Amino acid sequence: MTAKLIDGKVLAQSIRDKLRQEIASLPAVPQLDIVLVGNDDASEIYVRNKIKAADNIGLKTNLHRLPEEVEQRDLLSLIDNLNADPQVNGIIVQLPLPEHLDMHQIINRINPIKDVDGFHPVNTGMLQNDEKPYFIAATPLGVMRLIQTVCPDLSGKNVVIIGASLIVGRPLATLLLNKECTVTITHIHTKNIKELTQKADIVVAACGVANLVQEQWIKDGAILIDVGINRCEGKICGDIDFDSVKEKAAAITPVPGGVGPMTIAMLLHNTLEAYLLQHK
Ligand code: GUN
């Protein structure tokens, strides 16, 4: 079997085209405010890509750059101002933050109806309760869309997620559980992850270990979703060894061109939703 390629670039493009049309028909331009603290190289690239994608579909962005040494209270005060500004529809604080800052207190300060990252406990709590949150985190939302292109009925599927992060693993597990999957979340302390992935209908790798998942890790016909973005030998590679698994899996997302473009498309989707929610 040669795995079908799940093309995130094409799907994201079609989502962005629809968003562009919807935005053009609005009486005002939705606005996303992005807070970037310090000079983390990866964050710089992610933020640049978000701004470019937003510009391209007619969303307004404002970038708030703060120095590495910014104090917690100054960041909280910026969030307060953005919460109070009716022009601001969506707020994201790019993660990771420098160690001296309390990430939870900062995220918890964002008004949940402007929390287009879906990280606020009101939004994650609603998701846990299988109640429709205002926003769902962009990467898990993008992963769900990608899985559903090859597996529209998820009921009863065995899914193993490698990585228990707040941004991907945990919310994704909840989304899949809410679709009646049997979900196993594995992490750095899990013993023998391979034994678990070998039984999985769907494996999602989101651990940041280059080429961790090999052919012997998966069963015949598995669906593989690769959230990893790693640098290896001068190029970008995922957490799944694509060449090793491609003859055994039923479907797989490439890196780059799989989950990455969908994450950005879903953030733009959430920003439009924020505008609509605030103009009801
Ligand atoms: N850092 C890595 N991914 C994300 C994301 O989706 N949102 C934010 N705010 N920071 C991130």
PDB file of C-alpha atoms and ligand atoms in Angstrom:
ATOM      1  CA  MET A   1       0.000   0.000   0.000  1.00  0.00           C
ATOM      2  CA  THR A   2       1.237   3.496  -0.783  1.00  0.00           C
ATOM      3  CA  ALA A   3      -0.135   6.085   1.595  1.00  0.00           C
ATOM      4  CA  LYS A   4      -2.481   8.771   0.344  1.00  0.00           C
ATOM      5  CA  LEU A   5      -1.003  12.208   0.935  1.00  0.00           C
ATOM      6  CA  ILE A   6      -3.251  14.422   3.084  1.00  0.00           C
ATOM      7  CA  ASP A   7      -2.499  17.809   1.544  1.00  0.00           C
ATOM      8  CA  GLY A   8      -2.816  20.550   4.172  1.00  0.00           C
ATOM      9  CA  LYS A   9      -1.615  23.209   1.765  1.00  0.00           C
ATOM     10  CA  VAL A  10      -4.508  22.652  -0.661  1.00  0.00           C
ATOM     11  CA  LEU A  11      -7.132  22.355   2.110  1.00  0.00           C
ATOM     12  CA  ALA A  12      -5.820  25.484   3.856  1.00  0.00           C
ATOM     13  CA  GLN A  13      -5.871  27.405   0.569  1.00  0.00           C
ATOM     14  CA  SER A  14      -9.534  26.549  -0.018  1.00  0.00           C
ATOM     15  CA  ILE A  15     -10.409  27.587   3.550  1.00  0.00           C
ATOM     16  CA  ARG A  16      -8.530  30.890   3.142  1.00  0.00           C
ATOM     17  CA  ASP A  17     -10.318  31.567  -0.180  1.00  0.00           C
ATOM     18  CA  LYS A  18     -13.712  31.148   1.527  1.00  0.00           C
ATOM     19  CA  LEU A  19     -12.642  33.358   4.432  1.00  0.00           C
ATOM     20  CA  ARG A  20     -11.445  36.072   2.024  1.00  0.00           C
ATOM     21  CA  GLN A  21     -14.875  36.145   0.366  1.00  0.00           C
ATOM     22  CA  GLU A  22     -16.719  36.277   3.682  1.00  0.00           C
ATOM     23  CA  ILE A  23     -14.468  39.055   5.000  1.00  0.00           C
ATOM     24  CA  ALA A  24     -14.942  41.127   1.830  1.00  0.00           C
ATOM     25  CA  SER A  25     -18.703  41.130   2.443  1.00  0.00           C
ATOM     26  CA  LEU A  26     -18.456  42.509   6.012  1.00  0.00           C
ATOM     27  CA  PRO A  27     -19.135  46.178   6.840  1.00  0.00           C
ATOM     28  CA  ALA A  28     -15.827  46.442   8.797  1.00  0.00           C
ATOM     29  CA  VAL A  29     -12.448  44.707   8.821  1.00  0.00           C
ATOM     30  CA  PRO A  30     -11.899  42.101  11.579  1.00  0.00           C
ATOM     31  CA  GLN A  31      -8.750  42.747  13.624  1.00  0.00           C
ATOM     32  CA  LEU A  32      -6.265  40.355  15.221  1.00  0.00           C
ATOM     33  CA  ASP A  33      -3.779  41.683  17.785  1.00  0.00           C
ATOM     34  CA  ILE A  34      -0.639  39.629  18.321  1.00  0.00           C
ATOM     35  CA  VAL A  35       1.607  40.005  21.354  1.00  0.00           C
ATOM     36  CA  LEU A  36       5.213  38.905  20.825  1.00  0.00           C
ATOM     37  CA  VAL A  37       7.630  38.999  23.756  1.00  0.00           C
ATOM     38  CA  GLY A  38      11.399  38.783  23.223  1.00  0.00           C
ATOM     39  CA  ASN A  39      13.275  37.448  20.208  1.00  0.00           C
ATOM     40  CA  ASP A  40      12.601  33.713  19.958  1.00  0.00           C
ATOM     41  CA  ASP A  41      13.584  32.759  16.380  1.00  0.00           C
ATOM     42  CA  ALA A  42      10.795  30.227  15.826  1.00  0.00           C
ATOM     43  CA  SER A  43       8.155  32.605  17.245  1.00  0.00           C
ATOM     44  CA  GLU A  44       9.387  35.368  14.905  1.00  0.00           C
ATOM     45  CA  ILE A  45       8.795  33.077  11.918  1.00  0.00           C
ATOM     46  CA  TYR A  46       5.384  31.860  13.133  1.00  0.00           C
ATOM     47  CA  VAL A  47       4.191  35.404  13.794  1.00  0.00           C
ATOM     48  CA  ARG A  48       5.468  36.655  10.435  1.00  0.00           C
ATOM     49  CA  ASN A  49       3.551  33.833   8.708  1.00  0.00           C
ATOM     50  CA  LYS A  50       0.369  34.609  10.642  1.00  0.00           C
ATOM     51  CA  ILE A  51       0.528  38.301   9.703  1.00  0.00           C
ATOM     52  CA  LYS A  52       1.211  37.505   6.037  1.00  0.00           C
ATOM     53  CA  ALA A  53      -1.702  35.052   5.860  1.00  0.00           C
ATOM     54  CA  ALA A  54      -4.042  37.506   7.593  1.00  0.00           C
ATOM     55  CA  ASP A  55      -3.055  40.345   5.200  1.00  0.00           C
ATOM     56  CA  ASN A  56      -3.652  38.059   2.274  1.00  0.00           C
ATOM     57  CA  ILE A  57      -7.316  37.459   3.147  1.00  0.00           C
ATOM     58  CA  GLY A  58      -8.073  41.038   4.230  1.00  0.00           C
ATOM     59  CA  LEU A  59      -7.796  40.756   8.012  1.00  0.00           C
ATOM     60  CA  LYS A  60      -6.129  43.592   9.888  1.00  0.00           C
ATOM     61  CA  THR A  61      -3.304  42.691  12.279  1.00  0.00           C
ATOM     62  CA  ASN A  62      -1.512  44.698  14.962  1.00  0.00           C
ATOM     63  CA  LEU A  63       1.776  43.379  16.285  1.00  0.00           C
ATOM     64  CA  HIS A  64       2.705  44.395  19.860  1.00  0.00           C
ATOM     65  CA  ARG A  65       6.401  43.716  20.372  1.00  0.00           C
ATOM     66  CA  LEU A  66       7.569  43.681  23.973  1.00  0.00           C
ATOM     67  CA  PRO A  67      11.140  43.321  25.224  1.00  0.00           C
ATOM     68  CA  GLU A  68      12.354  40.029  26.735  1.00  0.00           C
ATOM     69  CA  GLU A  69      12.529  41.669  30.206  1.00  0.00           C
ATOM     70  CA  VAL A  70       8.946  43.020  30.177  1.00  0.00           C
ATOM     71  CA  GLU A  71       7.243  42.867  33.549  1.00  0.00           C
ATOM     72  CA  GLN A  72       4.177  40.744  34.185  1.00  0.00           C
ATOM     73  CA  ARG A  73       2.059  43.755  35.177  1.00  0.00           C
ATOM     74  CA  ASP A  74       2.910  45.616  31.938  1.00  0.00           C
ATOM     75  CA  LEU A  75       1.892  42.650  29.841  1.00  0.00           C
ATOM     76  CA  LEU A  76      -1.329  42.288  31.855  1.00  0.00           C
ATOM     77  CA  SER A  77      -2.038  45.965  31.356  1.00  0.00           C
ATOM     78  CA  LEU A  78      -1.604  45.601  27.570  1.00  0.00           C
ATOM     79  CA  ILE A  79      -4.091  42.687  27.631  1.00  0.00           C
ATOM     80  CA  ASP A  80      -6.546  44.857  29.616  1.00  0.00           C
ATOM     81  CA  ASN A  81      -6.287  47.575  26.965  1.00  0.00           C
ATOM     82  CA  LEU A  82      -6.831  45.106  24.124  1.00  0.00           C
ATOM     83  CA  ASN A  83      -9.802  43.554  25.935  1.00  0.00           C
ATOM     84  CA  ALA A  84     -11.354  47.023  26.301  1.00  0.00           C
ATOM     85  CA  ASP A  85     -10.752  48.115  22.688  1.00  0.00           C
ATOM     86  CA  PRO A  86     -13.828  47.387  20.536  1.00  0.00           C
ATOM     87  CA  GLN A  87     -11.668  47.432  17.365  1.00  0.00           C
ATOM     88  CA  VAL A  88      -9.766  44.382  18.613  1.00  0.00           C
ATOM     89  CA  ASN A  89     -11.632  41.171  17.798  1.00  0.00           C
ATOM     90  CA  GLY A  90      -8.931  38.571  18.498  1.00  0.00           C
ATOM     91  CA  ILE A  91      -5.928  38.524  20.838  1.00  0.00           C
ATOM     92  CA  ILE A  92      -3.058  36.038  20.809  1.00  0.00           C
ATOM     93  CA  VAL A  93       0.040  35.973  22.971  1.00  0.00           C
ATOM     94  CA  GLN A  94       2.689  34.025  21.099  1.00  0.00           C
ATOM     95  CA  LEU A  95       4.144  31.177  23.188  1.00  0.00           C
ATOM     96  CA  PRO A  96       6.576  30.293  24.642  1.00  0.00           C
ATOM     97  CA  LEU A  97       6.975  33.271  26.958  1.00  0.00           C
ATOM     98  CA  PRO A  98      10.211  34.051  28.851  1.00  0.00           C
ATOM     99  CA  GLU A  99      10.486  32.045  32.093  1.00  0.00           C
ATOM    100  CA  HIS A 100       9.954  34.978  34.478  1.00  0.00           C
ATOM    101  CA  LEU A 101       6.414  35.505  33.162  1.00  0.00           C
ATOM    102  CA  ASP A 102       3.378  33.600  34.456  1.00  0.00           C
ATOM    103  CA  MET A 103       1.823  32.267  31.242  1.00  0.00           C
ATOM    104  CA  HIS A 104      -1.367  31.057  32.912  1.00  0.00           C
ATOM    105  CA  GLN A 105      -2.134  34.392  34.537  1.00  0.00           C
ATOM    106  CA  ILE A 106      -1.604  36.127  31.180  1.00  0.00           C
ATOM    107  CA  ILE A 107      -3.805  33.744  29.185  1.00  0.00           C
ATOM    108  CA  ASN A 108      -6.468  33.857  31.901  1.00  0.00           C
ATOM    109  CA  ARG A 109      -6.580  37.664  31.556  1.00  0.00           C
ATOM    110  CA  ILE A 110      -7.688  37.547  27.890  1.00  0.00           C
ATOM    111  CA  ASN A 111     -11.438  37.976  27.452  1.00  0.00           C
ATOM    112  CA  PRO A 112     -12.628  34.463  26.427  1.00  0.00           C
ATOM    113  CA  ILE A 113     -14.632  35.938  23.535  1.00  0.00           C
ATOM    114  CA  LYS A 114     -11.389  37.410  22.105  1.00  0.00           C
ATOM    115  CA  ASP A 115      -9.270  34.311  22.889  1.00  0.00           C
ATOM    116  CA  VAL A 116      -8.837  33.138  19.277  1.00  0.00           C
ATOM    117  CA  ASP A 117      -6.092  30.709  20.389  1.00  0.00           C
ATOM    118  CA  GLY A 118      -8.706  28.866  22.472  1.00  0.00           C
ATOM    119  CA  PHE A 119      -6.300  28.607  25.434  1.00  0.00           C
ATOM    120  CA  HIS A 120      -8.428  30.366  28.093  1.00  0.00           C
ATOM    121  CA  PRO A 121      -9.840  27.984  30.750  1.00  0.00           C
ATOM    122  CA  VAL A 122     -13.390  29.048  29.824  1.00  0.00           C
ATOM    123  CA  ASN A 123     -12.776  27.767  26.306  1.00  0.00           C
ATOM    124  CA  THR A 124     -10.833  24.636  27.285  1.00  0.00           C
ATOM    125  CA  GLY A 125     -13.407  23.927  30.019  1.00  0.00           C
ATOM    126  CA  MET A 126     -16.323  24.212  27.599  1.00  0.00           C
ATOM    127  CA  LEU A 127     -14.488  21.833  25.255  1.00  0.00           C
ATOM    128  CA  GLN A 128     -14.000  19.349  28.130  1.00  0.00           C
ATOM    129  CA  ASN A 129     -17.720  19.532  28.878  1.00  0.00           C
ATOM    130  CA  ASP A 130     -18.532  18.810  25.225  1.00  0.00           C
ATOM    131  CA  GLU A 131     -20.174  22.219  25.053  1.00  0.00           C
ATOM    132  CA  LYS A 132     -19.379  24.433  22.029  1.00  0.00           C
ATOM    133  CA  PRO A 133     -16.519  26.726  23.120  1.00  0.00           C
ATOM    134  CA  TYR A 134     -16.140  30.245  21.717  1.00  0.00           C
ATOM    135  CA  PHE A 135     -12.839  29.064  20.214  1.00  0.00           C
ATOM    136  CA  ILE A 136     -10.896  25.829  19.773  1.00  0.00           C
ATOM    137  CA  ALA A 137      -7.087  25.919  19.524  1.00  0.00           C
ATOM    138  CA  ALA A 138      -5.964  26.232  15.912  1.00  0.00           C
ATOM    139  CA  THR A 139      -3.609  23.254  15.609  1.00  0.00           C
ATOM    140  CA  PRO A 140      -5.992  20.621  17.039  1.00  0.00           C
ATOM    141  CA  LEU A 141      -8.826  22.119  14.979  1.00  0.00           C
ATOM    142  CA  GLY A 142      -6.665  21.851  11.855  1.00  0.00           C
ATOM    143  CA  VAL A 143      -5.697  18.262  12.712  1.00  0.00           C
ATOM    144  CA  MET A 144      -9.385  17.313  13.060  1.00  0.00           C
ATOM    145  CA  ARG A 145     -10.154  18.789   9.629  1.00  0.00           C
ATOM    146  CA  LEU A 146      -7.239  16.859   8.090  1.00  0.00           C
ATOM    147  CA  ILE A 147      -8.247  13.543   9.700  1.00  0.00           C
ATOM    148  CA  GLN A 148     -11.845  14.006   8.582  1.00  0.00           C
ATOM    149  CA  THR A 149     -10.793  14.284   4.913  1.00  0.00           C
ATOM    150  CA  VAL A 150      -9.778  10.605   5.011  1.00  0.00           C
ATOM    151  CA  CYS A 151     -11.915   9.334   7.907  1.00  0.00           C
ATOM    152  CA  PRO A 152     -15.249  11.165   8.151  1.00  0.00           C
ATOM    153  CA  ASP A 153     -16.696   8.759  10.740  1.00  0.00           C
ATOM    154  CA  LEU A 154     -14.396   8.690  13.756  1.00  0.00           C
ATOM    155  CA  SER A 155     -16.720   6.755  16.094  1.00  0.00           C
ATOM    156  CA  GLY A 156     -14.899   3.847  17.758  1.00  0.00           C
ATOM    157  CA  LYS A 157     -11.478   4.567  16.268  1.00  0.00           C
ATOM    158  CA  ASN A 158      -8.382   3.923  18.370  1.00  0.00           C
ATOM    159  CA  VAL A 159      -6.205   7.025  18.382  1.00  0.00           C
ATOM    160  CA  VAL A 160      -2.778   7.419  19.951  1.00  0.00           C
ATOM    161  CA  ILE A 161      -1.465  10.955  20.433  1.00  0.00           C
ATOM    162  CA  ILE A 162       2.258  11.312  21.094  1.00  0.00           C
ATOM    163  CA  GLY A 163       2.698  14.472  23.186  1.00  0.00           C
ATOM    164  CA  ALA A 164       0.505  15.906  25.949  1.00  0.00           C
ATOM    165  CA  SER A 165       1.017  19.638  25.367  1.00  0.00           C
ATOM    166  CA  LEU A 166      -1.538  22.291  26.301  1.00  0.00           C
ATOM    167  CA  ILE A 167      -1.465  23.594  22.725  1.00  0.00           C
ATOM    168  CA  VAL A 168      -1.923  20.320  20.824  1.00  0.00           C
ATOM    169  CA  GLY A 169      -2.115  16.960  22.644  1.00  0.00           C
ATOM    170  CA  ARG A 170      -4.627  17.731  25.369  1.00  0.00           C
ATOM    171  CA  PRO A 171      -7.233  19.705  23.383  1.00  0.00           C
ATOM    172  CA  LEU A 172      -6.906  17.267  20.477  1.00  0.00           C
ATOM    173  CA  ALA A 173      -7.582  14.318  22.801  1.00  0.00           C
ATOM    174  CA  THR A 174     -10.767  16.035  23.969  1.00  0.00           C
ATOM    175  CA  LEU A 175     -11.926  16.797  20.419  1.00  0.00           C
ATOM    176  CA  LEU A 176     -11.380  13.161  19.422  1.00  0.00           C
ATOM    177  CA  LEU A 177     -13.105  11.862  22.569  1.00  0.00           C
ATOM    178  CA  ASN A 178     -16.069  14.118  21.780  1.00  0.00           C
ATOM    179  CA  LYS A 179     -16.202  12.340  18.380  1.00  0.00           C
ATOM    180  CA  GLU A 180     -16.402   8.944  20.155  1.00  0.00           C
ATOM    181  CA  CYS A 181     -12.789   7.876  19.635  1.00  0.00           C
ATOM    182  CA  THR A 182     -10.852   5.821  22.165  1.00  0.00           C
ATOM    183  CA  VAL A 183      -7.909   8.085  22.863  1.00  0.00           C
ATOM    184  CA  THR A 184      -4.526   7.343  24.433  1.00  0.00           C
ATOM    185  CA  ILE A 185      -2.294  10.314  25.195  1.00  0.00           C
ATOM    186  CA  THR A 186       1.355   9.353  25.519  1.00  0.00           C
ATOM    187  CA  HIS A 187       4.226  11.498  26.764  1.00  0.00           C
ATOM    188  CA  ILE A 188       7.850  11.418  27.779  1.00  0.00           C
ATOM    189  CA  HIS A 189       7.169   9.091  30.750  1.00  0.00           C
ATOM    190  CA  THR A 190       5.024   6.602  28.811  1.00  0.00           C
ATOM    191  CA  LYS A 191       6.564   3.139  28.743  1.00  0.00           C
ATOM    192  CA  ASN A 192       6.887   1.531  25.315  1.00  0.00           C
ATOM    193  CA  ILE A 193       4.878   3.941  23.174  1.00  0.00           C
ATOM    194  CA  LYS A 194       5.496   1.655  20.186  1.00  0.00           C
ATOM    195  CA  GLU A 195       3.277  -1.080  21.693  1.00  0.00           C
ATOM    196  CA  LEU A 196       0.418   1.424  21.805  1.00  0.00           C
ATOM    197  CA  THR A 197       0.896   2.960  18.350  1.00  0.00           C
ATOM    198  CA  GLN A 198       1.013  -0.527  16.785  1.00  0.00           C
ATOM    199  CA  LYS A 199      -2.673  -0.970  17.700  1.00  0.00           C
ATOM    200  CA  ALA A 200      -3.817   2.501  16.636  1.00  0.00           C
ATOM    201  CA  ASP A 201      -6.092   3.292  13.681  1.00  0.00           C
ATOM    202  CA  ILE A 202      -4.818   6.872  13.849  1.00  0.00           C
ATOM    203  CA  VAL A 203      -1.481   8.134  15.199  1.00  0.00           C
ATOM    204  CA  VAL A 204      -0.899  11.845  15.811  1.00  0.00           C
ATOM    205  CA  ALA A 205       2.735  12.720  16.504  1.00  0.00           C
ATOM    206  CA  ALA A 206       3.206  16.042  18.316  1.00  0.00           C
ATOM    207  CA  CYS A 207       6.305  15.587  20.447  1.00  0.00           C
ATOM    208  CA  GLY A 208       9.074  17.423  18.595  1.00  0.00           C
ATOM    209  CA  VAL A 209      11.350  14.393  18.170  1.00  0.00           C
ATOM    210  CA  ALA A 210      12.547  14.160  14.576  1.00  0.00           C
ATOM    211  CA  ASN A 211      11.570  10.947  12.760  1.00  0.00           C
ATOM    212  CA  LEU A 212      10.526   9.161  15.981  1.00  0.00           C
ATOM    213  CA  VAL A 213       7.726   7.114  14.406  1.00  0.00           C
ATOM    214  CA  GLN A 214       9.055   4.335  12.177  1.00  0.00           C
ATOM    215  CA  GLU A 215       7.464   1.619  10.051  1.00  0.00           C
ATOM    216  CA  GLN A 216       7.519  -0.940  12.932  1.00  0.00           C
ATOM    217  CA  TRP A 217       5.563   1.529  15.112  1.00  0.00           C
ATOM    218  CA  ILE A 218       2.372   1.440  13.050  1.00  0.00           C
ATOM    219  CA  LYS A 219      -0.194  -1.069  11.862  1.00  0.00           C
ATOM    220  CA  ASP A 220      -1.083  -1.638   8.214  1.00  0.00           C
ATOM    221  CA  GLY A 221      -3.510   0.992   6.942  1.00  0.00           C
ATOM    222  CA  ALA A 222      -3.025   3.468   9.790  1.00  0.00           C
ATOM    223  CA  ILE A 223      -3.756   7.173   9.333  1.00  0.00           C
ATOM    224  CA  LEU A 224      -0.756   9.275  10.363  1.00  0.00           C
ATOM    225  CA  ILE A 225      -0.803  12.961  11.287  1.00  0.00           C
ATOM    226  CA  ASP A 226       2.524  14.681  11.800  1.00  0.00           C
ATOM    227  CA  VAL A 227       2.484  17.895  13.856  1.00  0.00           C
ATOM    228  CA  GLY A 228       6.278  18.004  14.249  1.00  0.00           C
ATOM    229  CA  ILE A 229       8.456  20.715  12.726  1.00  0.00           C
ATOM    230  CA  ASN A 230      12.091  19.796  13.300  1.00  0.00           C
ATOM    231  CA  ARG A 231      15.330  20.824  11.662  1.00  0.00           C
ATOM    232  CA  CYS A 232      17.290  17.838  10.432  1.00  0.00           C
ATOM    233  CA  GLU A 233      20.349  17.955   8.232  1.00  0.00           C
ATOM    234  CA  GLY A 234      19.498  21.398   6.910  1.00  0.00           C
ATOM    235  CA  LYS A 235      15.881  20.664   6.053  1.00  0.00           C
ATOM    236  CA  ILE A 236      12.538  20.541   7.867  1.00  0.00           C
ATOM    237  CA  CYS A 237      11.264  17.142   8.933  1.00  0.00           C
ATOM    238  CA  GLY A 238       8.429  15.870  11.104  1.00  0.00           C
ATOM    239  CA  ASP A 239       8.102  13.488  14.068  1.00  0.00           C
ATOM    240  CA  ILE A 240       7.207  10.665  11.660  1.00  0.00           C
ATOM    241  CA  ASP A 241       9.813   9.130   9.361  1.00  0.00           C
ATOM    242  CA  PHE A 242       7.863   9.646   6.138  1.00  0.00           C
ATOM    243  CA  ASP A 243       9.985   7.395   3.915  1.00  0.00           C
ATOM    244  CA  SER A 244       9.919   4.561   6.429  1.00  0.00           C
ATOM    245  CA  VAL A 245       6.091   4.513   6.864  1.00  0.00           C
ATOM    246  CA  LYS A 246       4.791   5.549   3.447  1.00  0.00           C
ATOM    247  CA  GLU A 247       4.281   2.022   2.087  1.00  0.00           C
ATOM    248  CA  LYS A 248       2.455   0.815   5.202  1.00  0.00           C
ATOM    249  CA  ALA A 249       0.143   3.680   6.179  1.00  0.00           C
ATOM    250  CA  ALA A 250      -3.208   4.397   4.470  1.00  0.00           C
ATOM    251  CA  ALA A 251      -2.777   8.164   4.650  1.00  0.00           C
ATOM    252  CA  ILE A 252      -0.213  10.634   5.953  1.00  0.00           C
ATOM    253  CA  THR A 253       0.316  14.391   6.242  1.00  0.00           C
ATOM    254  CA  PRO A 254       3.593  15.688   4.770  1.00  0.00           C
ATOM    255  CA  VAL A 255       6.010  18.033   6.590  1.00  0.00           C
ATOM    256  CA  PRO A 256       6.044  20.768   5.453  1.00  0.00           C
ATOM    257  CA  GLY A 257       2.636  21.199   3.819  1.00  0.00           C
ATOM    258  CA  GLY A 258       0.433  19.236   6.221  1.00  0.00           C
ATOM    259  CA  VAL A 259      -0.590  20.520   9.648  1.00  0.00           C
ATOM    260  CA  GLY A 260       1.358  23.838   9.487  1.00  0.00           C
ATOM    261  CA  PRO A 261      -0.779  25.613   6.855  1.00  0.00           C
ATOM    262  CA  MET A 262      -3.958  24.347   8.553  1.00  0.00           C
ATOM    263  CA  THR A 263      -2.945  25.863  11.900  1.00  0.00           C
ATOM    264  CA  ILE A 264      -2.743  29.305  10.334  1.00  0.00           C
ATOM    265  CA  ALA A 265      -5.981  28.857   8.362  1.00  0.00           C
ATOM    266  CA  MET A 266      -7.798  27.889  11.583  1.00  0.00           C
ATOM    267  CA  LEU A 267      -6.460  30.954  13.422  1.00  0.00           C
ATOM    268  CA  LEU A 268      -7.845  33.140  10.624  1.00  0.00           C
ATOM    269  CA  HIS A 269     -11.141  31.220  10.828  1.00  0.00           C
ATOM    270  CA  ASN A 270     -11.269  31.881  14.586  1.00  0.00           C
ATOM    271  CA  THR A 271     -10.600  35.590  14.055  1.00  0.00           C
ATOM    272  CA  LEU A 272     -13.533  35.909  11.666  1.00  0.00           C
ATOM    273  CA  GLU A 273     -15.678  33.973  14.182  1.00  0.00           C
ATOM    274  CA  ALA A 274     -14.575  36.430  16.895  1.00  0.00           C
ATOM    275  CA  TYR A 275     -15.713  39.377  14.780  1.00  0.00           C
ATOM    276  CA  LEU A 276     -19.077  37.712  14.098  1.00  0.00           C
ATOM    277  CA  LEU A 277     -19.537  36.818  17.781  1.00  0.00           C
ATOM    278  CA  GLN A 278     -18.849  40.421  18.815  1.00  0.00           C
ATOM    279  CA  HIS A 279     -21.212  41.873  16.166  1.00  0.00           C
ATOM    280  CA  LYS A 280     -24.204  39.649  16.852  1.00  0.00           C
TER     281      LYS A 280
HETATM  282  N1  GUN B   1       3.319  28.719  19.932  1.00  0.00           N
HETATM  283  C1  GUN B   1       3.277  27.586  19.199  1.00  0.00           C
HETATM  284  N2  GUN B   1       2.030  27.387  18.694  1.00  0.00           N
HETATM  285  C2  GUN B   1       1.285  28.420  19.129  1.00  0.00           C
HETATM  286  C3  GUN B   1      -0.082  28.772  18.949  1.00  0.00           C
HETATM  287  O1  GUN B   1      -0.879  28.092  18.288  1.00  0.00           O
HETATM  288  N3  GUN B   1      -0.474  29.933  19.549  1.00  0.00           N
HETATM  289  C4  GUN B   1       0.369  30.693  20.298  1.00  0.00           C
HETATM  290  N4  GUN B   1      -0.110  31.784  20.869  1.00  0.00           N
HETATM  291  N5  GUN B   1       1.636  30.386  20.495  1.00  0.00           N
HETATM  292  C5  GUN B   1       2.093  29.255  19.914  1.00  0.00           C
END
